Short mmCIF file of C-alpha atoms and ligand atoms in Angstrom, two decimals:
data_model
loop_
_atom_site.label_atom_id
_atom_site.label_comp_id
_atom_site.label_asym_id
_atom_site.label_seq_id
_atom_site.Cartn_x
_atom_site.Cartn_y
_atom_site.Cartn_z
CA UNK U 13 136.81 109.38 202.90
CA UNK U 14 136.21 110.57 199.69
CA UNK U 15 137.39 107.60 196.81
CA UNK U 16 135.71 107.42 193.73
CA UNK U 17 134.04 110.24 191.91
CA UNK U 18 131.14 109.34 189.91
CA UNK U 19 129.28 111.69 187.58
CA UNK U 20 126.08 111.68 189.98
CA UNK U 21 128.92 113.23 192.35
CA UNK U 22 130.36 115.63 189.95
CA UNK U 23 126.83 116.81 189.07
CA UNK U 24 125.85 117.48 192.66
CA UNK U 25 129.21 119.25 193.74
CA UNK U 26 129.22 121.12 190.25
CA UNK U 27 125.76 122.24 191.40
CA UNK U 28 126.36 122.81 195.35
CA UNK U 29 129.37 124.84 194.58
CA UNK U 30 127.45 127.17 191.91
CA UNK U 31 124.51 127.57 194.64
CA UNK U 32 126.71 128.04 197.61
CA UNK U 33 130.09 128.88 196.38
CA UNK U 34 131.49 126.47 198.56
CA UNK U 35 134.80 125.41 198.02
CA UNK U 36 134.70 121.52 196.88
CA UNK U 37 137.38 119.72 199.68
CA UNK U 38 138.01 115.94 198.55
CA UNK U 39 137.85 114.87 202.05
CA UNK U 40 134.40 116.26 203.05
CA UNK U 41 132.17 113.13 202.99
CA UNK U 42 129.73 112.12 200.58
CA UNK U 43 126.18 111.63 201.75
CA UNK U 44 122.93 110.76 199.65
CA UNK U 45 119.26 112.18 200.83
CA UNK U 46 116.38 110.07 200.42
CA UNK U 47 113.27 112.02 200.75
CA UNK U 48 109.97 110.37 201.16
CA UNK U 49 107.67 113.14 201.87
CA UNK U 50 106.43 114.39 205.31
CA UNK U 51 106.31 117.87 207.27
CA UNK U 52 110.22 118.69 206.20
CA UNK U 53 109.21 118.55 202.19
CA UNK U 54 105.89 120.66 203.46
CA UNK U 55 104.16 123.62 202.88
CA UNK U 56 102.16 126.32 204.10
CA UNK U 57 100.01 128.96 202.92
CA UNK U 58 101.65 131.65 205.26
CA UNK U 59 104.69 132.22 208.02
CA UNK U 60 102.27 131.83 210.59
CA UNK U 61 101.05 128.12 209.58
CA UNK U 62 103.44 126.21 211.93
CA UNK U 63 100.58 123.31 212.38
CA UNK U 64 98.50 123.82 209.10
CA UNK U 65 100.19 122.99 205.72
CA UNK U 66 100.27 120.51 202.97
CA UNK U 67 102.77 117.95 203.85
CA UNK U 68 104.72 115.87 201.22
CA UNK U 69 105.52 118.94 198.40
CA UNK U 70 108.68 120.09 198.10
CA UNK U 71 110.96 118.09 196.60
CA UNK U 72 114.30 116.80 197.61
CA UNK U 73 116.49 119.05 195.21
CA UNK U 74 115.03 122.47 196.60
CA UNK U 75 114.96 121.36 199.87
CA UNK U 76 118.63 120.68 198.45
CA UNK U 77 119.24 124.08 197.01
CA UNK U 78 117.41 125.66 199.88
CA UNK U 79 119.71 125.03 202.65
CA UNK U 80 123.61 126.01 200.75
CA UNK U 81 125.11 125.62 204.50
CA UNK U 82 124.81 121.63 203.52
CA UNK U 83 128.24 121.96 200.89
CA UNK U 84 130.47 123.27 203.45
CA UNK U 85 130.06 120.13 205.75
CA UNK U 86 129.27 117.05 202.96
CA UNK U 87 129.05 116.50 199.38
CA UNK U 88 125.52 116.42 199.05
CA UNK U 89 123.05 114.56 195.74
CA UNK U 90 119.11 113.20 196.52
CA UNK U 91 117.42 110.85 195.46
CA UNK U 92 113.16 111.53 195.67
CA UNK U 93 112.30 107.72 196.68
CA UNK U 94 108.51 108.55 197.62
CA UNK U 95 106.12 111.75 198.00
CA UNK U 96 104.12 110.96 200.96
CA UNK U 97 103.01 111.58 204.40
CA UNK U 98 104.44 108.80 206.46
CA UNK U 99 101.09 107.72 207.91
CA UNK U 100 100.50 106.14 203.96
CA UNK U 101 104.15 104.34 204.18
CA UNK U 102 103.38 100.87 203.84
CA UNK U 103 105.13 97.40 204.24
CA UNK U 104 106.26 97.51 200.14
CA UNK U 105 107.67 101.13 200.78
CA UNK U 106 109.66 99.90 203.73
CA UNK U 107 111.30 97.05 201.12
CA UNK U 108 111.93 99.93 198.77
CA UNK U 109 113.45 102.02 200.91
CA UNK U 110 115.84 99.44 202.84
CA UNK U 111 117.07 97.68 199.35
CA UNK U 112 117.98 101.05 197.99
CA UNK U 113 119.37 102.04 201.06
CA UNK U 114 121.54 98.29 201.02
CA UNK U 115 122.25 99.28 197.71
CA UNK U 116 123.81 102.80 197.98
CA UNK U 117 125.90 102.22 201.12
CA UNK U 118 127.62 99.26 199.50
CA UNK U 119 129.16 101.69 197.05
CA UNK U 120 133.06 102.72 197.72
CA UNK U 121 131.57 106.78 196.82
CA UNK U 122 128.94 106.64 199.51
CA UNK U 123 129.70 107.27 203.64
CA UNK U 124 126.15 108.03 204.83
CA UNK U 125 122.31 108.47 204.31
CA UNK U 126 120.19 110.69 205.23
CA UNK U 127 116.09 109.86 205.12
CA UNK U 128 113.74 112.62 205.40
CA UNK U 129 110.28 111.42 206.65
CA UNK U 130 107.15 112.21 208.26
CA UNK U 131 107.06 112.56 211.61
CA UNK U 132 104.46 110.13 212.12
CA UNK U 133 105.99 106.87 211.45
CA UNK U 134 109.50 107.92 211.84
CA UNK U 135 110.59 105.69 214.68
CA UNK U 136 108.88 103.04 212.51
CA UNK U 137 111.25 103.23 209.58
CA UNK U 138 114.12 103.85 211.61
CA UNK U 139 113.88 100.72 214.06
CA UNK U 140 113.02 98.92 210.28
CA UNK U 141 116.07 99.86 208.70
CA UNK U 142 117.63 99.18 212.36
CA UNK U 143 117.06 95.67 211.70
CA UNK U 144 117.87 94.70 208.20
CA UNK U 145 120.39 97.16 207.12
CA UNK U 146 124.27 95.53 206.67
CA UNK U 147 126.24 98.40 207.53
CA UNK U 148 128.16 100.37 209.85
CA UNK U 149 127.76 103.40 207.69
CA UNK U 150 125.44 106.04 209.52
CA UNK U 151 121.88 106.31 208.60
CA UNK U 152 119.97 108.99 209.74
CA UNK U 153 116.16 109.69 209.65
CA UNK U 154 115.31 113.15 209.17
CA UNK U 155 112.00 114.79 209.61
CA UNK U 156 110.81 118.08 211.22
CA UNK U 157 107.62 119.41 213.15
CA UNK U 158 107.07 122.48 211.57
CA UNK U 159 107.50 122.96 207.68
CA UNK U 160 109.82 125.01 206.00
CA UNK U 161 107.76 128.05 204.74
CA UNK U 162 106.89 129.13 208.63
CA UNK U 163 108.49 131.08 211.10
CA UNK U 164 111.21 129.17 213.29
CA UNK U 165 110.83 126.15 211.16
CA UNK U 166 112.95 123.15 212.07
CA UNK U 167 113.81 121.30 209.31
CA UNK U 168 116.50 123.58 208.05
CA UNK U 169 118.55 122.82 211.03
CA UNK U 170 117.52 119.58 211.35
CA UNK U 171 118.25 118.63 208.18
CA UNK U 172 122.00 120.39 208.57
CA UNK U 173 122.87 118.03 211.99
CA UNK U 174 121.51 115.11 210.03
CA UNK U 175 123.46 115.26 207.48
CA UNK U 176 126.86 116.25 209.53
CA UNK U 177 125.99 112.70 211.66
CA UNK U 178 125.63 110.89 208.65
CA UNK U 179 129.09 112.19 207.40
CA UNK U 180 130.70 111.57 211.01
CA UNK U 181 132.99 108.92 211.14
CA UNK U 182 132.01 108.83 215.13
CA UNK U 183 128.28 107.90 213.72
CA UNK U 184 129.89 104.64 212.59
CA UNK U 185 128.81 101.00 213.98
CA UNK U 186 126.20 102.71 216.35
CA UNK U 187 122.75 101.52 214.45
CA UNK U 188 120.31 103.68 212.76
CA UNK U 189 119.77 107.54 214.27
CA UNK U 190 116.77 109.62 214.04
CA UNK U 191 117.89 113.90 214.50
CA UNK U 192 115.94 115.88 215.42
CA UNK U 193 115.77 119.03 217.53
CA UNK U 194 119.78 118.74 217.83
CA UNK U 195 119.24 115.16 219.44
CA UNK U 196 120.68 111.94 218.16
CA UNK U 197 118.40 109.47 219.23
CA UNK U 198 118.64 105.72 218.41
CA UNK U 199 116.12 103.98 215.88
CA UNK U 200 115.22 101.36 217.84
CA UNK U 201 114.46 103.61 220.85
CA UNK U 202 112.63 106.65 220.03
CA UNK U 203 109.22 107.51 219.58
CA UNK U 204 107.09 110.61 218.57
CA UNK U 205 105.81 111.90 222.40
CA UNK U 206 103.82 114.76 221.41
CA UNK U 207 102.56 115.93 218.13
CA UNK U 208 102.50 119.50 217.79
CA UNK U 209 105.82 120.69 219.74
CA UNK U 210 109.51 120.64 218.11
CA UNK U 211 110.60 118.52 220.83
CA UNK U 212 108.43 115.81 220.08
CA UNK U 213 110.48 112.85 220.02
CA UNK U 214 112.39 111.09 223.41
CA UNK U 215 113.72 107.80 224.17
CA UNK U 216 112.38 106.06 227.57
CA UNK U 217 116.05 105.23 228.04
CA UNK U 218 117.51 108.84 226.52
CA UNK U 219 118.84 110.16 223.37
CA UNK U 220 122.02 108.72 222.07
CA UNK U 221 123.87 111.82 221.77
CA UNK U 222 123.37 116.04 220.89
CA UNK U 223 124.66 117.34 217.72
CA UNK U 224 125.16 121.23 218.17
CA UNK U 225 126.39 123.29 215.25
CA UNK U 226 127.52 120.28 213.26
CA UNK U 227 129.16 118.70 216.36
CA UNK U 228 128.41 115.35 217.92
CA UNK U 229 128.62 114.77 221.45
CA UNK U 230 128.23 111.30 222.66
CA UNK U 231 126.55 109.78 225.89
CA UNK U 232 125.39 106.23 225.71
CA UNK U 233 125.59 103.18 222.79
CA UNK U 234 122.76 100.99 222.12
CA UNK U 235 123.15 97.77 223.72
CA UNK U 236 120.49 95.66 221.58
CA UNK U 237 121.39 93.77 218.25
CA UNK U 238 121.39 95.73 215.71
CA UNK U 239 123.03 96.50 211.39
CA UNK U 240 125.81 94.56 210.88
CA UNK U 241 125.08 92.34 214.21
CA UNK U 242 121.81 91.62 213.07
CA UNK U 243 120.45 88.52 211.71
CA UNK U 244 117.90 89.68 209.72
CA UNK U 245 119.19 91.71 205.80
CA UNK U 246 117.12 92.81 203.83
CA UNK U 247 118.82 91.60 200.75
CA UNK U 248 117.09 88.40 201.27
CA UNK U 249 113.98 89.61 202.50
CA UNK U 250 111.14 90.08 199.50
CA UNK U 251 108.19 90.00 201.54
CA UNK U 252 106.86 91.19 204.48
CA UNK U 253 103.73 89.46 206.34
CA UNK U 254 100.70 90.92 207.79
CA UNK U 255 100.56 91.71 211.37
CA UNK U 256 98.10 94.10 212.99
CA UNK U 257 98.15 95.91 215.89
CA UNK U 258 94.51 96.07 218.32
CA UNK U 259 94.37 98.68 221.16
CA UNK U 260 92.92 97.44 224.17
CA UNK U 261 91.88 99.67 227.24
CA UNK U 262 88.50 99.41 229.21
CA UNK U 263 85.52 97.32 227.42
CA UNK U 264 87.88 95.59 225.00
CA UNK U 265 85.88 93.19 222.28
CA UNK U 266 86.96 90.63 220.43
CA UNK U 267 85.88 92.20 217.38
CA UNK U 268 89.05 93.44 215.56
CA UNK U 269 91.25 90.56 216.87
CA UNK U 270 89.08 87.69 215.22
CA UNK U 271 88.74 90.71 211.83
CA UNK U 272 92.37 90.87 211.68
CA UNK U 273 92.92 86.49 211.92
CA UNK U 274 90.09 86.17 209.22
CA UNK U 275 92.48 88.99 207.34
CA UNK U 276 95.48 86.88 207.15
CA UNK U 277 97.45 88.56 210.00
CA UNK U 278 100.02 86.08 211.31
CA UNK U 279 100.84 87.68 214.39
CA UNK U 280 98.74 90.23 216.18
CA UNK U 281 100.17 92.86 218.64
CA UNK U 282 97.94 93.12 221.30
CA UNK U 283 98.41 97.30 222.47
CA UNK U 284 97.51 96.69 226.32
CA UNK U 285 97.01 98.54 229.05
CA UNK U 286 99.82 99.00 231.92
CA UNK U 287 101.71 95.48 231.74
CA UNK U 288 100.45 94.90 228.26
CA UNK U 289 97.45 93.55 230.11
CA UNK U 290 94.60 91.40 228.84
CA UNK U 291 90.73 91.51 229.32
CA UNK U 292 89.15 88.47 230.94
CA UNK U 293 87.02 88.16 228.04
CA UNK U 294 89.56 88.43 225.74
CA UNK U 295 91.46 85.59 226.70
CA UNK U 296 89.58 82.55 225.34
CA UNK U 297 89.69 84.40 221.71
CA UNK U 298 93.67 85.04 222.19
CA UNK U 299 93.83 81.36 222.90
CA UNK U 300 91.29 80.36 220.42
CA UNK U 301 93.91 82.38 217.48
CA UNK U 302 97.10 81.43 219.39
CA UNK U 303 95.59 77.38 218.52
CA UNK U 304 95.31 78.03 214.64
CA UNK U 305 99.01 79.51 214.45
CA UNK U 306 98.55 82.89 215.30
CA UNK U 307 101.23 85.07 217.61
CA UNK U 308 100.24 86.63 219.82
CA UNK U 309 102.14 89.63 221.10
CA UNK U 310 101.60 91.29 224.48
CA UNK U 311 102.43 95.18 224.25
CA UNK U 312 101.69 98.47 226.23
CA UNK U 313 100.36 101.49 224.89
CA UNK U 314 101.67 103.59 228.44
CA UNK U 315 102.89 106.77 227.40
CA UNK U 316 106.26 107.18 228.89
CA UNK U 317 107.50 103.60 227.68
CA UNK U 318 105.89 100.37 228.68
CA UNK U 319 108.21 97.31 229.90
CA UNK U 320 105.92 93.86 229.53
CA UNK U 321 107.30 91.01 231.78
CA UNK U 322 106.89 87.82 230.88
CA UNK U 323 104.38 86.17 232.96
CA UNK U 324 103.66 89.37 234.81
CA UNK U 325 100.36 89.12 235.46
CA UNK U 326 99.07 87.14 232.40
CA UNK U 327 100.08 83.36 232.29
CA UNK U 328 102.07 83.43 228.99
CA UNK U 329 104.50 80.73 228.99
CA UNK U 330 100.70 78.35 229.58
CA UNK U 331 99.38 80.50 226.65
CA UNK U 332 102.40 80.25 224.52
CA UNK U 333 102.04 84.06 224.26
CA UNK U 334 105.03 86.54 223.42
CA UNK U 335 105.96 89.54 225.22
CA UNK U 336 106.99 92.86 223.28
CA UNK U 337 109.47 93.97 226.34
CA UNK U 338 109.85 97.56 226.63
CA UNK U 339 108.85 97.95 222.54
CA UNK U 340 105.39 100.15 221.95
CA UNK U 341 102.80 98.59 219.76
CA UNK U 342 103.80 100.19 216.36
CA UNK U 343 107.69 99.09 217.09
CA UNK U 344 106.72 96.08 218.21
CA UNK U 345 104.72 95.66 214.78
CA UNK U 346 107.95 96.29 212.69
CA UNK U 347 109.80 93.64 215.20
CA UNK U 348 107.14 91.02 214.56
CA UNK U 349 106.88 91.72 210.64
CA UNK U 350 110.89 91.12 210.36
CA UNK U 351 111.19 88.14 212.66
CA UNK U 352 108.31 86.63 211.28
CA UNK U 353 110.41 86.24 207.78
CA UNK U 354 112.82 84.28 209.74
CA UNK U 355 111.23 82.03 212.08
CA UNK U 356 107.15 81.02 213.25
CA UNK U 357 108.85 79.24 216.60
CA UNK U 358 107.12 81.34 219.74
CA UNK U 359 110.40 80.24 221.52
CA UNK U 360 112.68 81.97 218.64
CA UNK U 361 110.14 85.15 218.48
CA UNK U 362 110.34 85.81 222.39
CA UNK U 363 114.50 85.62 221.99
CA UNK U 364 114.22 87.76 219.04
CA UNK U 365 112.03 90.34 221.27
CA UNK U 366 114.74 90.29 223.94
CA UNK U 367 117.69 90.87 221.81
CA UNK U 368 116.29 93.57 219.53
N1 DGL Q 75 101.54 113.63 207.60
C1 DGL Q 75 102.53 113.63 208.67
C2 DGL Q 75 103.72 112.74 208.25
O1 DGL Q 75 104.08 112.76 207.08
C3 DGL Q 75 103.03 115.02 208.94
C4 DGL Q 75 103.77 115.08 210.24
C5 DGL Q 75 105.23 115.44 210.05
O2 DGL Q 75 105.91 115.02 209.09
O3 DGL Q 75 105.71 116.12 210.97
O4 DGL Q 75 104.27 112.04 209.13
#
């Protein structure tokens, strides 16, 4: 497992071993954090802030230092990437992230990667790097709902079962993971539920697997494309395009979908009610965008996970409309914005929804 030793490696095992007098083992795996910021790099003023901190401030080394328990089950470095809370992660910070990512688990000296993130737009960057990343080597997304400096924080421990999944050979060849709350739950799949609970995140079709005291336990794959069977890689992706998401429930306008065509947006992901459903007086503008290129992307915003059928109740093969499946609006966003670097075909985008 463990091949080549380069100096970043000797520097962090010199260090882990001096903080937690762990004994260095050549075969324990070598896994690199990249921190971005969020609720797991937080901070609050006092124990009993569990919902009111500064997110985004501690950086990755401490968080590092701070949990010695990490040496005894991986070789451990980081690498800060960003400093923010995930609701300010943006399409350019997605490229960032994924090419670096591409980049580190092509070396012989790396078997994993861990993310830490905000909470918020977790299952975004996980069903991104889902898509585009060329590797069976685990990558895990990391984040936590309380931050460290309060009573019965989470990320500690979540941090800990991230990083022994991302050193699992068992983690291998199963797409991107997000752990949290000892659940192993797939990228493409999960989604934040609630936002002020530690079990906030669940998958309308289940977690993947637990991982209990640095133990995996197994109960389903993921059937969609995804990694190395993907078509999409972010090596030759440079750009991203614009594609907006408008919510739609009772006395829907018109008024953001025409403000986000005159923006540039070349698809828009319409968040619908129920079956993704559409407004009577919202159809003629649909059409009216769908007729100067625009996609147009039917989605749900149901809580418990939507599941858009084609033709359901809205006519979409007449519209030349697209339907998001059983993706939410924000996943279905991140579908749209990689597919659309690929192919404008309406035909191509629906199989693309269906297989991802
Ligand atoms: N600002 C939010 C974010 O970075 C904090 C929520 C969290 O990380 O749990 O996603």
């Amino acid at each position: 497992m463990f091949k080549k030793t380069s100096t970043k490696w000797i520097l962090a095992i010199a260090s882990a071993m001096l903080l937690s007098g762990g004994v260095f083992a050549q075969n324990k795996p070598n896994v690199v954090i990249l921190a971005t910021g969020g609720t797991i790099a937080g901070a609050g003023a006092d124990v009993t802030n569990s919902a009111s901190y500064q997110s985004a401030k501690v950086p990755v080394d401490k968080l590092i230092i701070g949990l010695p328990e990490l040496a005894k089950v991986a070789n451990v470095r980081g690498e800060q990437v960003f400093q923010v809370g995930s609701e300010s992660l943006r399409n350019d910070n997605l490229l960032t992230l994924g090419k670096r990512i591409s980049a580190l688990v092509k070396q012989d000296d790396v078997d994993g990667i861990v993310i830490t993130h905000g909470t918020d737009t977790t299952e975004e960057t996980a069903y991104f790097l889902n898509l585009v990343i060329k590797t069976e080597k685990p990558i895990v997304v990391v984040a936590s709902m309380r931050p460290g400096t309060a009573m019965s924080a989470d990320g500690p421990l979540n941090l800990y079962s991230a990083i022994t999944v991302a050193g699992s050979k068992d983690a291998r060849g199963k797409g991107t993971f997000v752990v949290l709350n000892d659940e192993i739950h797939s990228g493409r799949d999960v989604s934040k539920m609630i936002n002020v609970r530690p079990n906030a995140f669940a998958s309308p079709w289940g977690a993947l697997g637990m991982v209990v005291e640095g133990k995996n336990y197994w109960f389903r794959k993921l059937d969609k494309r995804h990694t190395t069977n993907s078509e999409f890689d972010i090596d030759k992706i440079d750009t991203l395009p614009l594609v907006e998401i408008a919510y739609a429930g009772g006395n829907v306008n018109d008024t953001a979908y025409r403000a986000f065509a005159n923006a540039g947006a070349k698809a828009i992901i319409h968040a619908g009610p129920g079956n993704g459903s559409v407004a009577a007086t919202l159809v003629p503008v649909l059409q009216e965008l769908r007729g100067k290129g625009l996609q147009i992307i039917r989605s749900s915003h149901v809580n418990a996970g939507g599941f858009v059928l084609r033709n359901g109740e809205q006519p979409d093969d007449k519209y030349d409309w697209i339907v998001a499946h059983d993706l939410n609006p924000q996943k279905a966003r991140i579908l749209a914005t990689v597919a659309l670097t690929a192919t404008n075909d309406s035909k191509e985008l629906q199989r693309i929804f269906m297989e991802y």
